[in-house]
Coordinates of C-alpha atoms in Angstrom, one line a residue:
X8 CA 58.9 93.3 8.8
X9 CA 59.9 90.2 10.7
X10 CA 60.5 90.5 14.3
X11 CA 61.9 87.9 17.0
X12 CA 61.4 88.9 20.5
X13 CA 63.9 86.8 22.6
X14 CA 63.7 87.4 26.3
X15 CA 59.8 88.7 26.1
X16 CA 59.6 89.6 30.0
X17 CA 58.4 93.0 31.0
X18 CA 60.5 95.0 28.1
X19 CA 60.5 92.4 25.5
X20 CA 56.5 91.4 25.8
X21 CA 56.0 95.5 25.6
X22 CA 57.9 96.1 22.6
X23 CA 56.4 93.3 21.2
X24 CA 53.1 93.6 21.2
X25 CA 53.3 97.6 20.4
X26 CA 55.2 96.8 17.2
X27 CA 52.7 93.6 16.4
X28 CA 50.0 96.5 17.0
X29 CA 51.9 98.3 13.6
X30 CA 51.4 95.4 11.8
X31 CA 55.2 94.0 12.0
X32 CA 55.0 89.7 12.3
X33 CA 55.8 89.6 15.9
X34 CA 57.7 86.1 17.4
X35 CA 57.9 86.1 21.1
X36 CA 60.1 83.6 22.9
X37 CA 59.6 83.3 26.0
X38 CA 58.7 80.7 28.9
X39 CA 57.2 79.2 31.4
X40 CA 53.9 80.4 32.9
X41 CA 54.1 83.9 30.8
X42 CA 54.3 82.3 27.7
X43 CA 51.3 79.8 28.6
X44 CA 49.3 82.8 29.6
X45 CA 50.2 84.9 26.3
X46 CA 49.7 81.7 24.1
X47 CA 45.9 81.7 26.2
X48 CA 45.2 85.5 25.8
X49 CA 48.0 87.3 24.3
X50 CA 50.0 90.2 26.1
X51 CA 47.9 92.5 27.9
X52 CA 49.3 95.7 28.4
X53 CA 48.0 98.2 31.0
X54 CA 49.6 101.5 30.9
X55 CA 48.7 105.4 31.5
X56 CA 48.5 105.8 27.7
X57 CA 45.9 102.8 27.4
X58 CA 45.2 99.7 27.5
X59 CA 45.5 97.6 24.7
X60 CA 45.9 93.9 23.8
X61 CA 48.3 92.3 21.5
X62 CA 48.1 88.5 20.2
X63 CA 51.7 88.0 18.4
X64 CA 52.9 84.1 18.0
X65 CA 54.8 83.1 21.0
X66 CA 57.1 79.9 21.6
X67 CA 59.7 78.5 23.4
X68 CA 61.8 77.7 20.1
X69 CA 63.2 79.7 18.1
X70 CA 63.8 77.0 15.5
X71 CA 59.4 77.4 15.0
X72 CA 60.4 81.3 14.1
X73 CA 62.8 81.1 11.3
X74 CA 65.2 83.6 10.0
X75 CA 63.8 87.2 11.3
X76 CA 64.4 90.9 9.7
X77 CA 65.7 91.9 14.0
X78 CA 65.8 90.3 17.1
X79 CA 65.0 92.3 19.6
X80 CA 66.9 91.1 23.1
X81 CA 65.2 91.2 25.9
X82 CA 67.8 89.2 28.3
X83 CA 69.7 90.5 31.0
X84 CA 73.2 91.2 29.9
X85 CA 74.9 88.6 32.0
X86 CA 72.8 86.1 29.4
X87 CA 74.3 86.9 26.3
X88 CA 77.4 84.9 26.3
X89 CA 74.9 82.0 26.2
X90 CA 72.4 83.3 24.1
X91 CA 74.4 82.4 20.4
X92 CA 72.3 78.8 20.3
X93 CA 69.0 80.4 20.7
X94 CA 69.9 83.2 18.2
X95 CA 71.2 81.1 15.5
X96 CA 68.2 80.0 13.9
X97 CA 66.7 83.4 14.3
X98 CA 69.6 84.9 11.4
X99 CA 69.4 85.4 8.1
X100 CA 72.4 87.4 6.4
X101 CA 71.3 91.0 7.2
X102 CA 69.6 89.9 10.6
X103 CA 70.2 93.0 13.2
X104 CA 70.1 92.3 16.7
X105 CA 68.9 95.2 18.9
X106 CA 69.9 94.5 22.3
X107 CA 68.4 96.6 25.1
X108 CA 70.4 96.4 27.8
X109 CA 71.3 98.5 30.7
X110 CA 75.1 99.7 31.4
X111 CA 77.9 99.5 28.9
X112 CA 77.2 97.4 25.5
X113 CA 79.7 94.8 24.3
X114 CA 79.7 96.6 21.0
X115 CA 80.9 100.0 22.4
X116 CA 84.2 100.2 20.9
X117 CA 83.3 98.6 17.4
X118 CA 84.1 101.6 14.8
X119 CA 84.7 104.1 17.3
X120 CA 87.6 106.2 15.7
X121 CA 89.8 107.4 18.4
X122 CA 92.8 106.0 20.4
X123 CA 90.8 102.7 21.8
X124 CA 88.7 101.8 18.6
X125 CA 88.0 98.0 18.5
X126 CA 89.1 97.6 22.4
X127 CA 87.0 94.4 24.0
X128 CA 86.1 95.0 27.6
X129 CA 86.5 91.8 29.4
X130 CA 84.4 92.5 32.1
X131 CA 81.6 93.1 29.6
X132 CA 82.4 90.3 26.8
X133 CA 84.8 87.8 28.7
X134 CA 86.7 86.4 26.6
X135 CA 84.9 87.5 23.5
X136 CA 81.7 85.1 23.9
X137 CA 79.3 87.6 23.5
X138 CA 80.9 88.8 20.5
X139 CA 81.1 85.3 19.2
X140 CA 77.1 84.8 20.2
X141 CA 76.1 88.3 19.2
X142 CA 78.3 89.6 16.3
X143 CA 79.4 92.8 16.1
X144 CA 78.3 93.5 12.3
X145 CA 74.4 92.6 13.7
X146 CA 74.6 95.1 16.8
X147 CA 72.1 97.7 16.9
X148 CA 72.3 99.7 20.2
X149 CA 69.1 100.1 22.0
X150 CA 68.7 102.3 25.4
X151 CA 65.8 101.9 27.2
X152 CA 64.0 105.0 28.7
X153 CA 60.6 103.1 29.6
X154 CA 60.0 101.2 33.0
X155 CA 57.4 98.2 32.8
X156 CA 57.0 95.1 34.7
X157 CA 55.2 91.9 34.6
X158 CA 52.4 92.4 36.7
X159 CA 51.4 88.4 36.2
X160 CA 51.9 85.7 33.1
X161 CA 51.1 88.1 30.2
X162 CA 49.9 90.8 31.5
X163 CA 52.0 94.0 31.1
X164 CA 52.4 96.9 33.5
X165 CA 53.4 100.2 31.6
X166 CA 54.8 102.5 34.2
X167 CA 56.2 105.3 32.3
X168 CA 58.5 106.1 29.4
X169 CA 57.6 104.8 25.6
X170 CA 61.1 105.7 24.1
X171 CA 63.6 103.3 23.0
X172 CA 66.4 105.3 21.6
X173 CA 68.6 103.4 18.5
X174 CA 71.5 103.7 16.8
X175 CA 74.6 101.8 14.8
X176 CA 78.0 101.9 16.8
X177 CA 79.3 103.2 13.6
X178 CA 76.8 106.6 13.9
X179 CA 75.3 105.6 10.1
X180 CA 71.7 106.5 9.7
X181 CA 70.6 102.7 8.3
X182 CA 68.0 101.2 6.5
X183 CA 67.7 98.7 9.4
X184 CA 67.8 101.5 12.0
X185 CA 65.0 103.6 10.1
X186 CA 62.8 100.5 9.0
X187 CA 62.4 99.4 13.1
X188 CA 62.2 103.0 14.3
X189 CA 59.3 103.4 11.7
X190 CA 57.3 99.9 13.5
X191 CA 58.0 101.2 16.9
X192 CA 56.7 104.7 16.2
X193 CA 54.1 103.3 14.7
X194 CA 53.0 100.8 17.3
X195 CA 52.8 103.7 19.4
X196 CA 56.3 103.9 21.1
X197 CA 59.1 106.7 20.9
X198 CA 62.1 105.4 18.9
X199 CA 64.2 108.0 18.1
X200 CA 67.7 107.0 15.4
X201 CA 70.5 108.3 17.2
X202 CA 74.0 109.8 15.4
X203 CA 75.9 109.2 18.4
X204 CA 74.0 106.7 20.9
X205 CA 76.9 106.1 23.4
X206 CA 75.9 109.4 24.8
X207 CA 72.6 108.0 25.6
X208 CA 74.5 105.4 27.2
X209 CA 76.3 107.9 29.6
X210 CA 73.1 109.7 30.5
X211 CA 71.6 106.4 31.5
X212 CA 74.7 104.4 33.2
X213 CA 74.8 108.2 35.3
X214 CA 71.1 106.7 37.3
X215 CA 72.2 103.4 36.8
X216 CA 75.6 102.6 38.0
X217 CA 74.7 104.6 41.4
X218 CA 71.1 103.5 42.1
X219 CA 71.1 99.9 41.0
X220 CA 73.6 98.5 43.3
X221 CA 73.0 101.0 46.1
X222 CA 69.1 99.6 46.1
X223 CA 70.7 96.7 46.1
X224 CA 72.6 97.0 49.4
X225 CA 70.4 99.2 50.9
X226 CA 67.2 97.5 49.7
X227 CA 66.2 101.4 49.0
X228 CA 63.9 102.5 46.3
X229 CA 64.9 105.4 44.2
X230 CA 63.0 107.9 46.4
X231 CA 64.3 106.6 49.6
X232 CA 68.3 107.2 48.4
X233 CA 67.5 110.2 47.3
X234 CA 65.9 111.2 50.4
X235 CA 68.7 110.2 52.5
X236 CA 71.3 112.6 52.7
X237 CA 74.3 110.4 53.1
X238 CA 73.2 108.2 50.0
X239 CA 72.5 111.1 47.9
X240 CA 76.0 112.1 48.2
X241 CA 77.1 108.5 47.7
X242 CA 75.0 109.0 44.6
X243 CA 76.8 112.6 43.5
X244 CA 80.4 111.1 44.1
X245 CA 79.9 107.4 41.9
X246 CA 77.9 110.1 38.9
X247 CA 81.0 112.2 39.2
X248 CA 83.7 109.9 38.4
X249 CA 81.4 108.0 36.0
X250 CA 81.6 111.4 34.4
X251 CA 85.3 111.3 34.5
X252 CA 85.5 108.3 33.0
X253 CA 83.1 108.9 29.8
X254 CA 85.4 111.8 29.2
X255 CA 88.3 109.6 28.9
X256 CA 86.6 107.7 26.3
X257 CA 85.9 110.8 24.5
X258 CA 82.0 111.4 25.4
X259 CA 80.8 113.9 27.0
X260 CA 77.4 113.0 27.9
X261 CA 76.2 116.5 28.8
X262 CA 73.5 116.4 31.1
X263 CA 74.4 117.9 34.7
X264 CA 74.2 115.2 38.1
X265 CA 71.9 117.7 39.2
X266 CA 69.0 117.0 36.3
X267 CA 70.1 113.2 37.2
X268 CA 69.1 113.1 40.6
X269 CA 65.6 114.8 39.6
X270 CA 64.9 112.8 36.9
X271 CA 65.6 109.8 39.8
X272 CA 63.5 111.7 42.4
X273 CA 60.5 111.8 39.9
X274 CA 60.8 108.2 40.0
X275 CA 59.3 108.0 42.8
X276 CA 59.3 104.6 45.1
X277 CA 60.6 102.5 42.4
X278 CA 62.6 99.2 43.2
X279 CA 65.7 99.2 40.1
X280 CA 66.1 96.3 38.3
X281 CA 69.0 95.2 40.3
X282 CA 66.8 95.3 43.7
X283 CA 63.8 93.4 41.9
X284 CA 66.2 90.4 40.9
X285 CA 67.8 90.7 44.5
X286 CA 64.5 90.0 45.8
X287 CA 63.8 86.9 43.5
X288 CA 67.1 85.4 44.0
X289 CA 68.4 86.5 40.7
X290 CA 71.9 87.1 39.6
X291 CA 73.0 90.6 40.0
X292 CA 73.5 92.7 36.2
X293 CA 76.4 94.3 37.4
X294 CA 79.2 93.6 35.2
X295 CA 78.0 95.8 32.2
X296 CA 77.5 98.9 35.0
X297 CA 80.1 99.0 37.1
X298 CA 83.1 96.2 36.6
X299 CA 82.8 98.0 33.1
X300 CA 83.6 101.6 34.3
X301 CA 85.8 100.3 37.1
X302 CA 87.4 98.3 33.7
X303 CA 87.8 101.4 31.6
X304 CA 89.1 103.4 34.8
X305 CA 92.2 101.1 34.6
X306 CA 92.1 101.9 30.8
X307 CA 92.2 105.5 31.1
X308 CA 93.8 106.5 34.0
X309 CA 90.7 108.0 35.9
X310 CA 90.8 107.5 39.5
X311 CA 87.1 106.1 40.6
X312 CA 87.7 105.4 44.2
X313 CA 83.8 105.4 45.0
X314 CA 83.2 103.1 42.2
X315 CA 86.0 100.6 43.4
X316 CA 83.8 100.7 47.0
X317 CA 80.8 99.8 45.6
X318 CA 81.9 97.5 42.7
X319 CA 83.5 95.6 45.4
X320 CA 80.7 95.5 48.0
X321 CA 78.2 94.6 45.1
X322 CA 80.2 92.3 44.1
X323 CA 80.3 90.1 47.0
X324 CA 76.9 89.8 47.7
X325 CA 76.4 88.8 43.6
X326 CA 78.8 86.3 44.5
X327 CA 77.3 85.2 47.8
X328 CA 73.7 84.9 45.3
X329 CA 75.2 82.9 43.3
X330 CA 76.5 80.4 45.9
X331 CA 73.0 80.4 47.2
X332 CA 71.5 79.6 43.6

């Protein structure tokens, strides 16, 4: 099995190197002083489960790689409109692209039966450029239940969490699904094939759409919004109409806010994503976890006052980053 591993940062690098440990040919594209340290020494990852390792081939070009079996995307959401040149030579015909990404996929209405089946959401695919970069016939889902970070160039920090949950937005149990779940499982990670992996979406975007933007504005770690009692409620209200909203759709993601909030407590004093690229000046991923709902609110009906607040408070100081950039 060929593998391309564009966007190796913390995630990609990690996935990378577990499945080159199975044996899978392992590309990773990366840059700057992370992909001069792993061309020097490999990836290095440090984790609770043990240390290990991994020398896969690693570029800047993904013309040197060829056509690959999957690419694995590592980027931040808000890259993918752009990504279609640096893709393209990774493609053969039956090239999947497994895209790990936080909030709500670009894919998420392609074959769902119901009364919004083939739906874009323009706050998500604007004007259908990620479509036209990623196309929908490649999409494999991928949600992420693992937290690692780049402690320096190459070097991998694992700090909990080995799955990687998969699945086809059509719900098919795949060759291509089963043949990457095999690597990963292999390579030591959890990578279960899901029937119906917008759920996992749900249960994810629940943490997500409250405590990335609210570390954001607060710069809070998980344990500190949790701690506070006015946050925590802030926290109950945007999981509640999130909620709302899935239901709409038609999923019901079945885990209660209470669980959520626990699972976020355990976390510990753990910066989100969203505050880590705060703090380096970053853009903010916030389109794909809430414009998206907020998007989809409009769709449905649901009334998401709380997520309006936020979205629009978020919003402004991505916008203000931006300037600054």
């Amino acid at each position: 099995m060929k593998v391309a591993v564009l966007g190796a940062g913390a995630i990609g690098a990690y996935v990378g190197a577990a499945l080159h440990r199975a044996g899978a040919e392992v590309h990773l594209i990366a840059r700057g002083e992370h992909l001069q340290a792993i061309r020097r020494a490999g990836v290095r990852v440090l984790s609770p489960r043990g240390d290990f390792t991994a020398h896969p081939h690693a570029t800047d070009d993904p013309a040197e790689v060829g056509p690959v079996d999957h690419v694995f995307l590592g980027l931040k959401a808000n890259s993918y409109a752009g990504a279609g040149p640096m893709i393209a030579p990774l493609l053969h015909a039956s090239t999947s692209i497994i895209a790990a990404q936080n909030g709500i996929p670009w894919w998420y209405f392609h074959r769902l039966k119901g009364p919004y089946e083939g739906y874009r959401i323009e706050s998500v695919d604007p004007g259908g450029a990620v479509t036209a970069a990623l196309p929908l016939h490649r999409a494999v889902g991928c949600v992420v239940y693992a937290a690692t970070e780049i402690e320096s160039p190459g070097v991998i920090r694992h700090l909990e969490g080995t799955r990687f949950s998969i699945g086809e937005p059509s719900g098919l149990l795949t060759d291509r699904c089963r043949t990457f779940s095999e690597a990963a499982v292999e390579g030591g990670l959890k990578c279960p094939v899901e029937r119906d992996l917008r759920r996992d979406v749900w249960i994810k975007l629940m943490g997500n759409i409250a405590f990335n933007p609210i570390s954001a504005l607060a710069r809070a770690t998980m344990a500190g919004i949790c701690r506070h009692d006015g946050a925590r409620e802030l926290v109950v209200a945007m999981m509640r109409e999130t909620v709302e909203v899935a239901g709409r759709v038609g999923c019901d993601p079945g885990v209660s806010i209470e669980r959520r909030l626990r699972g976020a407590e355990k976390a510990g004093e753990h910066k989100t994503s969203t505050l880590q690229d705060l703090e380096k000046g970053k853009p903010l991923e916030l389109d794909v976890l809430l414009a998206a709902v907020v998007e989809l609110a409009d769709l449905t009906g649901a009334d998401v006052p709380t997520l309006r607040a936020i979205h629009a408070v978020s919003d402004l100081l991505n916008a203000n980053l931006v300037r600054a950039v």
